[in-house]
Short mmCIF file of C-alpha atoms (C1' of nucleotides) in Angstrom, two decimals:
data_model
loop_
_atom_site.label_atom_id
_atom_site.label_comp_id
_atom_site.label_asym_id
_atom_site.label_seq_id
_atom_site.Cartn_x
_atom_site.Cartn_y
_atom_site.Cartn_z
CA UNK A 20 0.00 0.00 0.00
CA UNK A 21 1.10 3.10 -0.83
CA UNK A 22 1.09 6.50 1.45
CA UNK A 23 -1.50 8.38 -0.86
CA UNK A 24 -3.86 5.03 -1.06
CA UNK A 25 -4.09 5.76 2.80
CA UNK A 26 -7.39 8.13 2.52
CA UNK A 27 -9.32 6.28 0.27
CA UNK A 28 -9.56 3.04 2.82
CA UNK A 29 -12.78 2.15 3.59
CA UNK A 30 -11.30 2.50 7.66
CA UNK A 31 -11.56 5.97 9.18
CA UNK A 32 -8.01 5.05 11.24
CA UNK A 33 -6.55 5.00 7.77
CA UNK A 34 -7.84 7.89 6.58
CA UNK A 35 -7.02 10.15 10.12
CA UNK A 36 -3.50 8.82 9.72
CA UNK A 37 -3.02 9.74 6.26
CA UNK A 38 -3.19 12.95 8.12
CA UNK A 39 -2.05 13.13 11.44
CA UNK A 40 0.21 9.61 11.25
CA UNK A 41 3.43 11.17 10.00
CA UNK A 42 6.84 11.74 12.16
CA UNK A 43 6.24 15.56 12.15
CA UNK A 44 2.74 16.20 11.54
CA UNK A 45 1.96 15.60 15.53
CA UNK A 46 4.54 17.66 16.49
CA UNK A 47 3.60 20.75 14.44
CA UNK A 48 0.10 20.27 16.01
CA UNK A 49 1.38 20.23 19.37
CA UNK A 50 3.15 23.46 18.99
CA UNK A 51 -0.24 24.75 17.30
CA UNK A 52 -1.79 24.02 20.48
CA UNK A 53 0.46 25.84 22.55
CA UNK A 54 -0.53 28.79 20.10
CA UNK A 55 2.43 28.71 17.76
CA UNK A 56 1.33 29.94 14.50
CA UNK A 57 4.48 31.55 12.76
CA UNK A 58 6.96 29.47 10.19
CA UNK A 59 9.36 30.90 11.53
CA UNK A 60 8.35 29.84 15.28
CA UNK A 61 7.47 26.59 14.06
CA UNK A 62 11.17 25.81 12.94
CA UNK A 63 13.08 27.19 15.74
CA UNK A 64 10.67 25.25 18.27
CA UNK A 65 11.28 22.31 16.63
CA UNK A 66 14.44 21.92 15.16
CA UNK A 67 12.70 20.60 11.97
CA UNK A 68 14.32 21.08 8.08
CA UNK A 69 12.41 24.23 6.88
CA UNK A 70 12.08 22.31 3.63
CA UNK A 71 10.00 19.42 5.47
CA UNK A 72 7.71 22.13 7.49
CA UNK A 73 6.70 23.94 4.55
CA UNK A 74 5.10 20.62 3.60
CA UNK A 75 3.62 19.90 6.54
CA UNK A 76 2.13 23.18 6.60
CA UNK A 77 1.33 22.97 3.10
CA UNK A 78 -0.36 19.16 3.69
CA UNK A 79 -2.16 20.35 6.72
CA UNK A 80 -3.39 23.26 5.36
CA UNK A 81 -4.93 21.12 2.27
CA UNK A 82 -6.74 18.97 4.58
CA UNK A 83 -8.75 21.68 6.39
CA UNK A 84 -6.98 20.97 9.95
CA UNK A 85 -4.70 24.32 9.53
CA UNK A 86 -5.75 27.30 7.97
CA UNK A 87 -3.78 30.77 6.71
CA UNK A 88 -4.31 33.75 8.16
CA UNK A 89 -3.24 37.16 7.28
CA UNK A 90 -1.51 39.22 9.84
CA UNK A 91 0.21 41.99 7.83
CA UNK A 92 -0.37 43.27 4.60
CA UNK A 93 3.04 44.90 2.73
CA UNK A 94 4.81 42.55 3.23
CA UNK A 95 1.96 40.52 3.06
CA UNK A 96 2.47 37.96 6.16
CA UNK A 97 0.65 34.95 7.07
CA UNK A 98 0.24 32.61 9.95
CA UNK A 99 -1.60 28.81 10.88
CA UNK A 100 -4.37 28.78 12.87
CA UNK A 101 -6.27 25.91 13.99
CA UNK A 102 -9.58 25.32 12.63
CA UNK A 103 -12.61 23.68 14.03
CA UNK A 104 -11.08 20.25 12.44
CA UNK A 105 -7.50 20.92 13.64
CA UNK A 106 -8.89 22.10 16.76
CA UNK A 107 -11.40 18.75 17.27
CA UNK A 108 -7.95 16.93 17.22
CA UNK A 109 -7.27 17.99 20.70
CA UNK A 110 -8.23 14.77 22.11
CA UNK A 111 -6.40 12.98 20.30
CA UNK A 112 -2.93 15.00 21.51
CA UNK A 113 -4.55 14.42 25.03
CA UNK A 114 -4.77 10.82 24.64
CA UNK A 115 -1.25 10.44 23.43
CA UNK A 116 -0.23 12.95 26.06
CA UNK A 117 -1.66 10.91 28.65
CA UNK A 118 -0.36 7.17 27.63
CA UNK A 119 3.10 8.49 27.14
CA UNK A 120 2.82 9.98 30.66
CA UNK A 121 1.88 6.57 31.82
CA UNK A 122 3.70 4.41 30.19
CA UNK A 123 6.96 6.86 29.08
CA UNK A 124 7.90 8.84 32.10
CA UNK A 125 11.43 7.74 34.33
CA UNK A 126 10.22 6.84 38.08
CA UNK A 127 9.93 10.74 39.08
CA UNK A 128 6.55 11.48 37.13
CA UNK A 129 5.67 13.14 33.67
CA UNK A 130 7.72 16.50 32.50
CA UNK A 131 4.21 18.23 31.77
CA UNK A 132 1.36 18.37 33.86
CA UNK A 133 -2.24 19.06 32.32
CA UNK A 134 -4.65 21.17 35.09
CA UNK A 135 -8.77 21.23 33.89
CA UNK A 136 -9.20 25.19 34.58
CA UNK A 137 -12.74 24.08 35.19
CA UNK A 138 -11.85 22.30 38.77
CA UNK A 139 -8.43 23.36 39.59
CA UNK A 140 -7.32 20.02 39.71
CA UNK A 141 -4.52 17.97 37.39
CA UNK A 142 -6.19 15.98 35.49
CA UNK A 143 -6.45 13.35 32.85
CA UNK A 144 -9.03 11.98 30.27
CA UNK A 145 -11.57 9.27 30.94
CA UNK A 146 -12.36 7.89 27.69
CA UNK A 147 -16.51 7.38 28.15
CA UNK A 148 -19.45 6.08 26.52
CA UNK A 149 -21.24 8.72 24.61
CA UNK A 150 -24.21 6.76 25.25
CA UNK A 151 -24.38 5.11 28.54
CA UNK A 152 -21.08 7.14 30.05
CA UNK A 153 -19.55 3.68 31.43
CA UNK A 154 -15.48 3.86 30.72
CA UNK A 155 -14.85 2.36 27.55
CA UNK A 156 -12.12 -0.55 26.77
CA UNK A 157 -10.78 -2.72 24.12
CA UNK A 158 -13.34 -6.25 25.40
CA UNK A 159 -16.21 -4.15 25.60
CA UNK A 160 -16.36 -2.75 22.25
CA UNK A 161 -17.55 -4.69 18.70
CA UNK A 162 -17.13 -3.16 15.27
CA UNK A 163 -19.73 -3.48 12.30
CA UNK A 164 -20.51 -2.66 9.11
CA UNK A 165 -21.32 1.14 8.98
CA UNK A 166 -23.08 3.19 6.08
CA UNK A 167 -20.07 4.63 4.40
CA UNK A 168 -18.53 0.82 3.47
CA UNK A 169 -17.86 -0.01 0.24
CA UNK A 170 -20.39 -2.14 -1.79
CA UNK A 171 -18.37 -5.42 -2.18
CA UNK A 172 -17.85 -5.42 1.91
CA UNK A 173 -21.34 -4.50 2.54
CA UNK A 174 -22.70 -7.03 0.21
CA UNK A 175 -20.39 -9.65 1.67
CA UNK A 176 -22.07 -9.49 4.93
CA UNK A 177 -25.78 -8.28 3.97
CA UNK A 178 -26.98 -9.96 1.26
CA UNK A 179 -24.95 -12.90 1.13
CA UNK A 180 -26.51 -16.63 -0.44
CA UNK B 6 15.69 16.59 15.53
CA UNK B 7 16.35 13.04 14.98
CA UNK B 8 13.68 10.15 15.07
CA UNK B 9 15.53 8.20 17.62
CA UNK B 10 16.32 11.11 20.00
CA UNK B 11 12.20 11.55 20.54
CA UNK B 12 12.24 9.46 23.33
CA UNK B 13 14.38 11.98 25.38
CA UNK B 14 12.37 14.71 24.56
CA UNK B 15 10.79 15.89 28.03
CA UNK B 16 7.49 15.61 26.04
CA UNK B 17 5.21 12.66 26.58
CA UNK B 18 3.63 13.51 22.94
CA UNK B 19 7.13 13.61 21.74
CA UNK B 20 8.00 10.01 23.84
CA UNK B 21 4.69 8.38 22.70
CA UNK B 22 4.84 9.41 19.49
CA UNK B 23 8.48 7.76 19.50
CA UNK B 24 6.47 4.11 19.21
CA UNK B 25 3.72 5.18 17.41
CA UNK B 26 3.57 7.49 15.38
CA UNK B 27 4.97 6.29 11.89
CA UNK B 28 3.20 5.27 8.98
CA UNK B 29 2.73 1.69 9.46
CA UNK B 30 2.68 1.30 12.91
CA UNK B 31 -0.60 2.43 14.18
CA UNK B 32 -2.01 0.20 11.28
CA UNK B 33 -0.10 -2.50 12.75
CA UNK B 34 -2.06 -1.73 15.83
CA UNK B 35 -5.43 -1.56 14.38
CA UNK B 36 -5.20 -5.01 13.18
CA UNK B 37 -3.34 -6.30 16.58
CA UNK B 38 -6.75 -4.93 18.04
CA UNK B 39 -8.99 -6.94 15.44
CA UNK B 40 -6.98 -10.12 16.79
CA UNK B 41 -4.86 -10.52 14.29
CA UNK B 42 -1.23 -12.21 15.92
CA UNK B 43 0.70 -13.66 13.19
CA UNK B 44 3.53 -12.48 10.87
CA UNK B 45 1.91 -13.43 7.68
CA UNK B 46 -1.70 -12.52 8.42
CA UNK B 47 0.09 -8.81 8.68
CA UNK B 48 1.67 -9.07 5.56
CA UNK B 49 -1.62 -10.34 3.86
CA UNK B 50 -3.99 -7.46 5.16
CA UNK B 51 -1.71 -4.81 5.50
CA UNK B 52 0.26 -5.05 2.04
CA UNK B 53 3.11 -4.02 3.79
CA UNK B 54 7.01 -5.11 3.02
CA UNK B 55 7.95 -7.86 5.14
CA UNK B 56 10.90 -6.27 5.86
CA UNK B 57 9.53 -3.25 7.30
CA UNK B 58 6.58 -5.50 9.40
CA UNK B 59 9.70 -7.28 11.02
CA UNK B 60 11.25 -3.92 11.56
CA UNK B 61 8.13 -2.48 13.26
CA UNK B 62 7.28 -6.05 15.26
CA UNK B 63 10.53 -6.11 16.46
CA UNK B 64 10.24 -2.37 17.74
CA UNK B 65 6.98 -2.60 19.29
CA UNK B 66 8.21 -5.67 20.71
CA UNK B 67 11.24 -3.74 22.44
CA UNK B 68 9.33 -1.46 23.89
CA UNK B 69 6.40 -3.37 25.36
CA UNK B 70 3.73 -2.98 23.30
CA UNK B 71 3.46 -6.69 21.90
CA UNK B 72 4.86 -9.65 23.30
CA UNK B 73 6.34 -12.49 21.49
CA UNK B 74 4.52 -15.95 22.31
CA UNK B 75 5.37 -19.57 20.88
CA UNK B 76 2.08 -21.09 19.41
CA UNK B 77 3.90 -24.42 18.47
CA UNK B 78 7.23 -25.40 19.32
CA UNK B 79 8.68 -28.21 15.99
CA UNK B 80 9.22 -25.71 14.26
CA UNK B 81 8.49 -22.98 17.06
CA UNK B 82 6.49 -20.54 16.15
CA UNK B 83 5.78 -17.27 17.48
CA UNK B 84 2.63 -14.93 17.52
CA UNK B 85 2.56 -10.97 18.27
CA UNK B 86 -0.07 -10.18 21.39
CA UNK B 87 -0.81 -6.76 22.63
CA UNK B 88 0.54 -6.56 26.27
CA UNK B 89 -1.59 -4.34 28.52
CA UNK B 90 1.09 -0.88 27.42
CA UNK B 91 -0.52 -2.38 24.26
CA UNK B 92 -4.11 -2.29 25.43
CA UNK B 93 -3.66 0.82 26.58
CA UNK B 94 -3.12 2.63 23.43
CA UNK B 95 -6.98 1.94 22.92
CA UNK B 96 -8.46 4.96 23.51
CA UNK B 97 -5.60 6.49 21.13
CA UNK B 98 -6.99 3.79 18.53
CA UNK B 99 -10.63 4.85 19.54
CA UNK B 100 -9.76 8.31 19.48
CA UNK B 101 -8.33 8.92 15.70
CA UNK B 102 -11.06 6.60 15.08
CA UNK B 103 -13.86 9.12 15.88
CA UNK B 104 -11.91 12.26 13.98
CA UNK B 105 -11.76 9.42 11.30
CA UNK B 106 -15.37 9.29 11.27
CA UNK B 107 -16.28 12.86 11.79
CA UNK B 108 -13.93 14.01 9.49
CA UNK B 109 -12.86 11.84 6.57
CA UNK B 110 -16.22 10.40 6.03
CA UNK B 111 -17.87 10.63 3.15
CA UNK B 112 -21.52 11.60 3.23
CA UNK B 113 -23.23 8.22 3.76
CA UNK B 114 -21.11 8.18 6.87
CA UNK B 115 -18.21 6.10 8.60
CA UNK B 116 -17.20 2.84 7.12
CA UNK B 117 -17.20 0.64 9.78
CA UNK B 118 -19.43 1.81 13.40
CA UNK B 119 -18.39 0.54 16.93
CA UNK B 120 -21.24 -0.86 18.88
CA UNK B 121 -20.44 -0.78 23.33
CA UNK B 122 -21.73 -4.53 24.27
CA UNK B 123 -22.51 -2.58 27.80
CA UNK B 124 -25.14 -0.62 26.38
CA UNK B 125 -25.78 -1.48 22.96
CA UNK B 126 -25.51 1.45 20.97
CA UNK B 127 -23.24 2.34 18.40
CA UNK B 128 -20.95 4.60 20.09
CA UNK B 129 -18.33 7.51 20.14
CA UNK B 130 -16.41 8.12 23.04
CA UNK B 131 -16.40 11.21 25.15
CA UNK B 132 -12.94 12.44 27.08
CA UNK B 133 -14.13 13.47 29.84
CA UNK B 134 -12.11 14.48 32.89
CA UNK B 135 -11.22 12.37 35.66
CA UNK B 136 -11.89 14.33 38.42
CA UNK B 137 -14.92 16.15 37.73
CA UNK B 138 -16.02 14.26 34.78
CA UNK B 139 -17.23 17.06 32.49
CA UNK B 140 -16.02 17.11 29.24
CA UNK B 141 -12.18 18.03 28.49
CA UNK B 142 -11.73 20.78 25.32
CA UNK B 143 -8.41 22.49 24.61
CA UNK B 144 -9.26 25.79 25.92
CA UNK B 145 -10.00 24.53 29.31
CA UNK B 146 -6.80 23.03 29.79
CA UNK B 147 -3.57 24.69 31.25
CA UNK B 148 -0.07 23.33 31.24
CA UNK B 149 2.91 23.31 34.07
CA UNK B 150 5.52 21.88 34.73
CA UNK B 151 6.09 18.45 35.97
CA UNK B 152 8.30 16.58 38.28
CA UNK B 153 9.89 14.69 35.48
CA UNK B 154 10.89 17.83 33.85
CA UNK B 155 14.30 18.71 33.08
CA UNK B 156 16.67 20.29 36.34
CA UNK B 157 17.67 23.72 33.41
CA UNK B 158 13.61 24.02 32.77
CA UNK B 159 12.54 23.42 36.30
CA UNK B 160 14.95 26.03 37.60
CA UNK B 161 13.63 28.74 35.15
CA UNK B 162 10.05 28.39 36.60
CA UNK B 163 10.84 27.80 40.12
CA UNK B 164 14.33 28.93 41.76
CA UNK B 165 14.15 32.14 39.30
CA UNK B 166 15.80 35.25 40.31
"C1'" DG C 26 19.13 54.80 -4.09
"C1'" DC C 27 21.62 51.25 -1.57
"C1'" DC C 28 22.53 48.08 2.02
"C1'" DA C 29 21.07 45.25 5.94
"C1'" DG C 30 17.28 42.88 8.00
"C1'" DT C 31 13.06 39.89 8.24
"C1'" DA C 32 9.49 36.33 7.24
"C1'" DA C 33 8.35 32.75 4.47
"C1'" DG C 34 9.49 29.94 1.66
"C1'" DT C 35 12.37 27.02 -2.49
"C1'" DT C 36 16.36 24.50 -4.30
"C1'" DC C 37 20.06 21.34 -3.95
"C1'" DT C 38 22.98 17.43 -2.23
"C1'" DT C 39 23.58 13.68 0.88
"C1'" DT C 40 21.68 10.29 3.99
"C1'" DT C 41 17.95 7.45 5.54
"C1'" DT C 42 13.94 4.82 4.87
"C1'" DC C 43 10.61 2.25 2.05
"C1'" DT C 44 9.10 -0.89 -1.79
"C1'" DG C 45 9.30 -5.03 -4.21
"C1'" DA C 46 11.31 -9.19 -5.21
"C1'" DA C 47 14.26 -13.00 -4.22
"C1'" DC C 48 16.51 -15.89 -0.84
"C1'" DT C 49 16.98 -18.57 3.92
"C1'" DT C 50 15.82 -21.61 7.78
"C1'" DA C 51 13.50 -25.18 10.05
"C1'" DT C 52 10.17 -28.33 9.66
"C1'" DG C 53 6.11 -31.21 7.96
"C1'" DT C 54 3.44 -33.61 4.18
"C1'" DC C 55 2.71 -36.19 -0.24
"C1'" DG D 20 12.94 -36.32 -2.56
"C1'" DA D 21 9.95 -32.48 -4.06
"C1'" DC D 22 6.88 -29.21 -2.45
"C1'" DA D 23 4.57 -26.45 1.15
"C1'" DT D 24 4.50 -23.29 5.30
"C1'" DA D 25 5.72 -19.64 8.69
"C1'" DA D 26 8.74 -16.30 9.80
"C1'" DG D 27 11.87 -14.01 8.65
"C1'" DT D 28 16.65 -11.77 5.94
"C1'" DT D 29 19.05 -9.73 2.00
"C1'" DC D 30 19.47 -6.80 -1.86
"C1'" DA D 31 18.62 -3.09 -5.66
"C1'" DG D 32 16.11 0.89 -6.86
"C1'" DA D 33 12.74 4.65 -5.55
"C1'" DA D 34 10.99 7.97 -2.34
"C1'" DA D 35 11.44 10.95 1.56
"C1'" DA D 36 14.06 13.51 5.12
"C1'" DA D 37 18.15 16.31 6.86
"C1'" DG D 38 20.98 20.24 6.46
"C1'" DA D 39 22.60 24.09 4.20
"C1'" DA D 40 22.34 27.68 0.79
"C1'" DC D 41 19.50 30.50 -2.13
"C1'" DT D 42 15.07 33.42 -3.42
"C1'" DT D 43 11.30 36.74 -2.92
"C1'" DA D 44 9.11 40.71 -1.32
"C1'" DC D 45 9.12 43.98 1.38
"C1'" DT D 46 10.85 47.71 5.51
"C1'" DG D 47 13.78 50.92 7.65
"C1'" DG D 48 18.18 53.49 8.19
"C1'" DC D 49 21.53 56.44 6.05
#
DNA sequence: GCCAGTAAGTTCTTTTTCTGAACTTATGTC
DNA sequence: GACATAAGTTCAGAAAAAGAACTTACTGGC
């Protein structure tokens, strides 16, 4: 399979990592969370090949999840901003964030804590039902046919002899 | 920045993303979490070069996420099973799988719905927070500094002048 | 008007990684 | 003894990333 084939699988995992599942992509949205929006800002944060940014930018930018704003005109100047797509991604940083603080940090804790403004307290995400608001885990969960799966698939398990 | 300094970054995003986030292996995940264990079954769905499914088994492998168990011994044989590090990267599976489906869908909707055998709905999961359990959203979210941060950071926050 | 400076890229060369195909190892079956 | 199977390893060529230099379009000082 090749890297462009990604977004036209009939699995929506595919298709959000044929955004987000690239070494760099994750990073530049981190800093875009911490309200980074300049190219020049993004580089010097990261240490990334200016070269490799500008497509990342470019890429992100193309799929809706970043989008350019003016700042200046004369020179005209313009910076990333998250957009309601880029922004919706936040729990996916958090979920990351909050594994590799489990299972990543040395015996003296994580180097970042997260604090919910709301309570006060430092805090991490509970992954819940949208339904019934139980937890949710890997045994308790089946997957099915949806309406967006391809025709073959769907036939395969609908109107089979 | 170099790919295999990431997982000295004092950045759990950075440290997680160290495992997981390259091109194959999250898909390498997906079908780990649809039960599939064995070398060639990998190749066969995935499409992906043997050589690069031994290089990313071996890595996730190293660092916990699957374990290596014989099936057969004359010839021994081994399968890949998610350890619970590995289980825990569910909710990071769940949770690009719900941008996935909000996002990348097309519009007769997600390919492939997840259905909570608790409840039995088809379900999306909500990050809530885990000590007052209302919803978590970027903007009410602060960041500080941990105790695994490094001494040169902590002292610029703390100790200042 | 000319030179230095700035922000946001683009171009170029070298190094690394990925793809695709063939080969290897250890065993079991016809 | 020939062929099959599972789990890899090895190799050549293509694609992508790293690092550095170059480009564009302007501003501000002299």
């Amino acid at each position: 399979m090749r890297w462009e084939e990604l977004d036209r699988e009939p699995c929506s995992l595919a298709r959000a990592l044929s955004i987000v599942g690239d070494r760099w992509t994750l990073l530049v949205l981190r800093e875009c969370f911490l309200r980074v929006r300049r190219f020049e800002e993004f580089e010097q944060r990261l240490g990334i090949a200016r070269h490799v940014l500008a497509d990342r930018l470019k890429k992100l930018t193309d799929a809706g999840v970043l989008a350019k704003v003016p700042y200046q005109e004369r020179p005209r100047r313009e910076e990333y901003r998250l957009t309601e797509k880029g922004l919706d991604l936040y729990p996916v940083m958090l979920t990351l964030l909050d594994w590799g603080d489990k299972w990543m940090s040395g015996p003296e804790g994580p180097p970042v804590l997260r604090r919910h403004k709301t309570c006060g307290h430092v805090v991490h995400a509970v992954h819940t039902c949208s339904e019934c608001g139980e937890p949710l885990d890997a045994r308790s969960m089946t997957v099915e046919r949806g309406p967006g799966a391809p025709a073959a698939v769907k036939a395969e398990g609908g109107a089979g002899s």
